[in-house]
mmCIF file with all atom_site columns, C-alpha atoms in Angstrom:
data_model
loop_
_atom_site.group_PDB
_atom_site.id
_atom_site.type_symbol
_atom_site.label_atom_id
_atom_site.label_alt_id
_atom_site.label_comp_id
_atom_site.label_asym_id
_atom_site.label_entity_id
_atom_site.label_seq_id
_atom_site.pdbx_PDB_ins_code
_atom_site.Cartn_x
_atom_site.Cartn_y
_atom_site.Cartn_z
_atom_site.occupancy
_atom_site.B_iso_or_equiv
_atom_site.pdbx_formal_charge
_atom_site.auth_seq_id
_atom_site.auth_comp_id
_atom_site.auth_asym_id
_atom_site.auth_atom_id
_atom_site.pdbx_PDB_model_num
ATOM 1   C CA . UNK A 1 1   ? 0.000   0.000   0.000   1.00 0.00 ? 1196 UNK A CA 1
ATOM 2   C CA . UNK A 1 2   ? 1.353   3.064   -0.782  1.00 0.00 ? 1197 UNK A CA 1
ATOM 3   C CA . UNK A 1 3   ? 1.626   5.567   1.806   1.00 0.00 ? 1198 UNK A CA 1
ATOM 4   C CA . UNK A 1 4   ? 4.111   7.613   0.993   1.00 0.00 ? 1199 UNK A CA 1
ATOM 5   C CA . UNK A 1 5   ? 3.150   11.343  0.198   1.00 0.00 ? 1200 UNK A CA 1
ATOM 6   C CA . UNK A 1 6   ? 5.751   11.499  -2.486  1.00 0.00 ? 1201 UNK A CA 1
ATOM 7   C CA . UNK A 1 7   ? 4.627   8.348   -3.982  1.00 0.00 ? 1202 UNK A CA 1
ATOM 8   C CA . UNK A 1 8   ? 1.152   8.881   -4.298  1.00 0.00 ? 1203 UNK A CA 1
ATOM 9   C CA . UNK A 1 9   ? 1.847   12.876  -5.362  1.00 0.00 ? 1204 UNK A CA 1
ATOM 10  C CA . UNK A 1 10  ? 3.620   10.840  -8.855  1.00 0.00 ? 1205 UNK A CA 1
ATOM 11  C CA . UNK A 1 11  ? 0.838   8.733   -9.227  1.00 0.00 ? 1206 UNK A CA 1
ATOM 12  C CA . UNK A 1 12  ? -1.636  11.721  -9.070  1.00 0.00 ? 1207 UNK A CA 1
ATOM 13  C CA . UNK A 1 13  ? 0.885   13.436  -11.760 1.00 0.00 ? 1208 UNK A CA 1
ATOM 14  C CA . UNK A 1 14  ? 0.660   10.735  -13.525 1.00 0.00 ? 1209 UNK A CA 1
ATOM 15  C CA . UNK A 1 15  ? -3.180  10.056  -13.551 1.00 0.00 ? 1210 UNK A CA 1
ATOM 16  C CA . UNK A 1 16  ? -3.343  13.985  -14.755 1.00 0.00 ? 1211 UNK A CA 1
ATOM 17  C CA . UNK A 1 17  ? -1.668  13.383  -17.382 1.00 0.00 ? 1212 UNK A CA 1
ATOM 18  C CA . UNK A 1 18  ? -3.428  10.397  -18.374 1.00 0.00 ? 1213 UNK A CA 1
ATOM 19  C CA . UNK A 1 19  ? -6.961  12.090  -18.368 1.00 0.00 ? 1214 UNK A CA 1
ATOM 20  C CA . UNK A 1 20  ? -6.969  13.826  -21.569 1.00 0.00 ? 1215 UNK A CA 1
ATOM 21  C CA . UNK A 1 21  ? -6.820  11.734  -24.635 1.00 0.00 ? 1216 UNK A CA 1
ATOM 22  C CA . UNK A 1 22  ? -4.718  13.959  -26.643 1.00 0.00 ? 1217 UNK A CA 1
ATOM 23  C CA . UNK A 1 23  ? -1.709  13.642  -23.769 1.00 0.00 ? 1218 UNK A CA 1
ATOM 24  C CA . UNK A 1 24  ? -2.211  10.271  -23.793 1.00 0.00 ? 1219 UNK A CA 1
ATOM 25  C CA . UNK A 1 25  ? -1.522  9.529   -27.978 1.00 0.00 ? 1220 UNK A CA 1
ATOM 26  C CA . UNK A 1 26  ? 1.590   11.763  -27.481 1.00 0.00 ? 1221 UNK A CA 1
ATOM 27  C CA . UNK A 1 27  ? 2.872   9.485   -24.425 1.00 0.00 ? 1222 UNK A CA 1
ATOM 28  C CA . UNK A 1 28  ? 2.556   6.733   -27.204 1.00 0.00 ? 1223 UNK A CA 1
ATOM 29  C CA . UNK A 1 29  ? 3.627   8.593   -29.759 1.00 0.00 ? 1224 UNK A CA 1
ATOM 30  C CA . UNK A 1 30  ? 6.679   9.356   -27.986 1.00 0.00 ? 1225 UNK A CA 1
ATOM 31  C CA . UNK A 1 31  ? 6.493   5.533   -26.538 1.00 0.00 ? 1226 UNK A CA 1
ATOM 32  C CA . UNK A 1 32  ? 7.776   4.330   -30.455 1.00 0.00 ? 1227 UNK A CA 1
ATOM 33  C CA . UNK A 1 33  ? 9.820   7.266   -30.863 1.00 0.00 ? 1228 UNK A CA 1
ATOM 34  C CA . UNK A 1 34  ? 11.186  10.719  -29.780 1.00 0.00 ? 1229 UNK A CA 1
ATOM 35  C CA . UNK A 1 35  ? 9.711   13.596  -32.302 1.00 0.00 ? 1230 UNK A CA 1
ATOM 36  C CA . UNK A 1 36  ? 10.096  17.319  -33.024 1.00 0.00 ? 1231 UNK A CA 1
ATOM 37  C CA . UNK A 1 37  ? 6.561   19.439  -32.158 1.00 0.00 ? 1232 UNK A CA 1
ATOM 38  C CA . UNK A 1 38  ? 5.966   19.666  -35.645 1.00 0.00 ? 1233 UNK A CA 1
ATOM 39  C CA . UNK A 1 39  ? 6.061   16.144  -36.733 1.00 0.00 ? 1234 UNK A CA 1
ATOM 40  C CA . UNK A 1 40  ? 4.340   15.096  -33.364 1.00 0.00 ? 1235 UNK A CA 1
ATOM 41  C CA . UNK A 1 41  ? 1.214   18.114  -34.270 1.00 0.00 ? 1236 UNK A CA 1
ATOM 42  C CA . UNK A 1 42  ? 1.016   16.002  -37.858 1.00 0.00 ? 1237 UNK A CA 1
ATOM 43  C CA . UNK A 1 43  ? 1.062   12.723  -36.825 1.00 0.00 ? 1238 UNK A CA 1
ATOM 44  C CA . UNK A 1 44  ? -1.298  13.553  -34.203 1.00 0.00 ? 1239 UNK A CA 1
ATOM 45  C CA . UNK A 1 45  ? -3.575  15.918  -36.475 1.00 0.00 ? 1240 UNK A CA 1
ATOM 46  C CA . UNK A 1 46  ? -3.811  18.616  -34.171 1.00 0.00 ? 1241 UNK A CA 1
ATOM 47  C CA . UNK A 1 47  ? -2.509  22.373  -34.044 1.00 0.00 ? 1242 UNK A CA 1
ATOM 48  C CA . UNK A 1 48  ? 1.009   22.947  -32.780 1.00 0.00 ? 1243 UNK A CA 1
ATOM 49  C CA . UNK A 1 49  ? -0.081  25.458  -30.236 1.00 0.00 ? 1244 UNK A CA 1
ATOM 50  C CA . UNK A 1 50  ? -2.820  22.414  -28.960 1.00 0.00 ? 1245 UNK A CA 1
ATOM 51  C CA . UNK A 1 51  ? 0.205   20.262  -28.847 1.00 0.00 ? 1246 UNK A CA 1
ATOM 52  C CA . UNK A 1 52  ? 2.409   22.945  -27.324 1.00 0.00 ? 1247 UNK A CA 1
ATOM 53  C CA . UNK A 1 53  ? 0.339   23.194  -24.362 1.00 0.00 ? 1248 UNK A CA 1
ATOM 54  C CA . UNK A 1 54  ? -0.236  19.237  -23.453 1.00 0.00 ? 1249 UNK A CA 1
ATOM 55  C CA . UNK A 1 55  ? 3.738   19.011  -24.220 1.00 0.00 ? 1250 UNK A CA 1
ATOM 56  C CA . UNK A 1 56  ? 3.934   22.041  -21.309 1.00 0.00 ? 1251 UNK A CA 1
ATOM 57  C CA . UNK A 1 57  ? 1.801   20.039  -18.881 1.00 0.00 ? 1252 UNK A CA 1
ATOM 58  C CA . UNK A 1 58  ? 3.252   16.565  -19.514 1.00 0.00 ? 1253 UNK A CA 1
ATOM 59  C CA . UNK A 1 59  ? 6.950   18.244  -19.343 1.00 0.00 ? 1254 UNK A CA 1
ATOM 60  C CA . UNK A 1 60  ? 5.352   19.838  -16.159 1.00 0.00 ? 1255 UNK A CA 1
ATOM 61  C CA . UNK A 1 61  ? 4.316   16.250  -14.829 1.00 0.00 ? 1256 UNK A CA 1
ATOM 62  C CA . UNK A 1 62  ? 7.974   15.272  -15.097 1.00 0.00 ? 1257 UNK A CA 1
ATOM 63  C CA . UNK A 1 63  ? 7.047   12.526  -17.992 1.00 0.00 ? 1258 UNK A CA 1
ATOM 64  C CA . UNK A 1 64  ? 8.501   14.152  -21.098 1.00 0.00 ? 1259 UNK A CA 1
ATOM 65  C CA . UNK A 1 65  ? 11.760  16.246  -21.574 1.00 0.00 ? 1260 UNK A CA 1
ATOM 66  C CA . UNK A 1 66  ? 12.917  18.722  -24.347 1.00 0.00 ? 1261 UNK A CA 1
ATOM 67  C CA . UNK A 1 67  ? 15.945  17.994  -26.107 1.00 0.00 ? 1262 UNK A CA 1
ATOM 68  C CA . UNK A 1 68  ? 17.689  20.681  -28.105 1.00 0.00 ? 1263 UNK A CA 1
ATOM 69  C CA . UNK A 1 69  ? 18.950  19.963  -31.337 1.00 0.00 ? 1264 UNK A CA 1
ATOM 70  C CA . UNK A 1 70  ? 20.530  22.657  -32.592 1.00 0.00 ? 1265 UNK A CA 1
ATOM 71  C CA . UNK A 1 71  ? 18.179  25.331  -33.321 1.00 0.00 ? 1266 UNK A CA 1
ATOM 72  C CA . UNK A 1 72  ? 15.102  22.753  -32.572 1.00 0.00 ? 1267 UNK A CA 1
ATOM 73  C CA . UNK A 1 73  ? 13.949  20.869  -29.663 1.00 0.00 ? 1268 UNK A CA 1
ATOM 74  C CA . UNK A 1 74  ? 12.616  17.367  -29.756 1.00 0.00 ? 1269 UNK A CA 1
ATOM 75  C CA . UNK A 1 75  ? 10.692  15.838  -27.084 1.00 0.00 ? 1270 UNK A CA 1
ATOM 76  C CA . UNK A 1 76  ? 11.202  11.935  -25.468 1.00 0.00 ? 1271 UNK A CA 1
ATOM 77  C CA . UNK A 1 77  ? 9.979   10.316  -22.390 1.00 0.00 ? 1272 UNK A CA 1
ATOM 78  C CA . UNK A 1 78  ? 11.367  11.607  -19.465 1.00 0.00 ? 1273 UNK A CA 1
ATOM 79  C CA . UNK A 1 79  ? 12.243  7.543   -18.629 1.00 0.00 ? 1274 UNK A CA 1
ATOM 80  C CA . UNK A 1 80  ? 12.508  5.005   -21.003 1.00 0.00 ? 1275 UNK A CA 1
ATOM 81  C CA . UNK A 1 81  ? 10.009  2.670   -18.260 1.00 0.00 ? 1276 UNK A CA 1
ATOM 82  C CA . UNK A 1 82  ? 7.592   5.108   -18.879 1.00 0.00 ? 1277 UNK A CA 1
ATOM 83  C CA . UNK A 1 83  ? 7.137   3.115   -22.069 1.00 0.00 ? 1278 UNK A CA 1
ATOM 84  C CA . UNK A 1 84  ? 6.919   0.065   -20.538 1.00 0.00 ? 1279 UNK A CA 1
ATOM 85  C CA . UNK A 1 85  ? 4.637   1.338   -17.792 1.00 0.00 ? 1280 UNK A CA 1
ATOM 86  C CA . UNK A 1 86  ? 1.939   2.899   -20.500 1.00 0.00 ? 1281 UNK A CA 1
ATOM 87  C CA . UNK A 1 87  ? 2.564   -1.003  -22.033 1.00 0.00 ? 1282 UNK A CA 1
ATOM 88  C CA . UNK A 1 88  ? 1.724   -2.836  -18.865 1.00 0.00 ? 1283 UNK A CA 1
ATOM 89  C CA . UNK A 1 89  ? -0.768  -0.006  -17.770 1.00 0.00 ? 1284 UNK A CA 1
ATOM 90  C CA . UNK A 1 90  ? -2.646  -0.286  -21.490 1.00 0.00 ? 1285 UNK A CA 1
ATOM 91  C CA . UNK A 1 91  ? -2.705  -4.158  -21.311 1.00 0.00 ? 1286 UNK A CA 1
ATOM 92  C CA . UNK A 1 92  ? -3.875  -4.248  -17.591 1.00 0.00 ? 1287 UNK A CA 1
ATOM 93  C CA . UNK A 1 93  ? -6.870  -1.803  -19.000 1.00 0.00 ? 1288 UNK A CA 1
ATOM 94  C CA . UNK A 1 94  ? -7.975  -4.009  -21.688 1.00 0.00 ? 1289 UNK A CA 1
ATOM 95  C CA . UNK A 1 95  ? -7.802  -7.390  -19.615 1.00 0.00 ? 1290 UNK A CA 1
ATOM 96  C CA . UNK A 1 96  ? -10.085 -5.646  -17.072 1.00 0.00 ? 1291 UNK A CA 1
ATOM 97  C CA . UNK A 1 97  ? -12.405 -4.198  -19.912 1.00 0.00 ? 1292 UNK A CA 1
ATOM 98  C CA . UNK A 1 98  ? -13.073 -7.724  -21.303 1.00 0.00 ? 1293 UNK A CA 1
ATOM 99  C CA . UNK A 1 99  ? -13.407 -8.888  -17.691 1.00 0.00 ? 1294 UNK A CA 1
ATOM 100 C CA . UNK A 1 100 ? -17.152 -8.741  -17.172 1.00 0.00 ? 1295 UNK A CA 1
ATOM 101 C CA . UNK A 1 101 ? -17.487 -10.384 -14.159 1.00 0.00 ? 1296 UNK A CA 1
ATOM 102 C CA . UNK A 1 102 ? -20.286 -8.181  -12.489 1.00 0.00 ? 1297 UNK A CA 1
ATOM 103 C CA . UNK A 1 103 ? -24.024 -9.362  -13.890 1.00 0.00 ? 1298 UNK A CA 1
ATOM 104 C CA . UNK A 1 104 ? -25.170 -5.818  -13.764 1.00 0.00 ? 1299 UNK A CA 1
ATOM 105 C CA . UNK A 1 105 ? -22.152 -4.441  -15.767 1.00 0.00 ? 1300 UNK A CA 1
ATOM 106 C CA . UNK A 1 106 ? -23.811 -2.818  -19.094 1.00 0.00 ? 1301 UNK A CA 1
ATOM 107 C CA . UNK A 1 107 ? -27.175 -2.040  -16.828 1.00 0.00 ? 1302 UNK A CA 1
ATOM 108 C CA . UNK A 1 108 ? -25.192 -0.298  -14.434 1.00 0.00 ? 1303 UNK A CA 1
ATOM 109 C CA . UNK A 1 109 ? -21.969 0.891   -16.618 1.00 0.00 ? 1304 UNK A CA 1
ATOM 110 C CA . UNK A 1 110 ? -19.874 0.058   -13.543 1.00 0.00 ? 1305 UNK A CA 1
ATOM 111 C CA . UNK A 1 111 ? -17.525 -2.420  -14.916 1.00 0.00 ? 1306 UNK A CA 1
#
């Protein structure tokens, strides 16, 4: 059990992060590869000021970090185990999902 304050502050940070969908395809976007804003704003379809600000708040949660490269800055994860965290984390979410071991699951949407 965690009881730590320090422990459950980075799994707070973490869980922030995780709530908007947008943050979360640039943690996997960045999971396969490091990218430059630009690149990252295509791939993801989205504006570069959009992306700008979720890159601010995930380099604010400690899970990304801009690299300069020369006159440009790419971003990566902060950790390489973040990727493997957002693996397990991802596969752990769709065992669950297919899971249905409550009766009242799609009546009650609580499972």
């Amino acid at each position: 059990m965690l009881t730590l304050a320090a422990d459950i502050e980075v799994l707070a940070r973490f869980g922030r992060a995780l709530a908007d969908p947008i943050r979360c395809r640039i943690l996997l976007a960045l999971r396969e590869a490091s990218a430059h804003p630009a690149d990252l704003a295509d791939t993801l379809e989205i504006s570069r000021t959009r992306l700008s600000n979720h890159l601010a708040c995930l380099r604010d949660c400690g899970l990304v970090v801009a690299v300069p490269v020369g006159r440009r800055t790419r971003y990566e994860l902060a950790d390489e185990r973040l990727g493997h965290a957002l693996d397990d984390l991802r596969t752990a979410v769709v065992a669950v999902a297919a899971d249905k071991t409550c009766a009242d699951a799609d009546e009650k949407g609580c499972c």
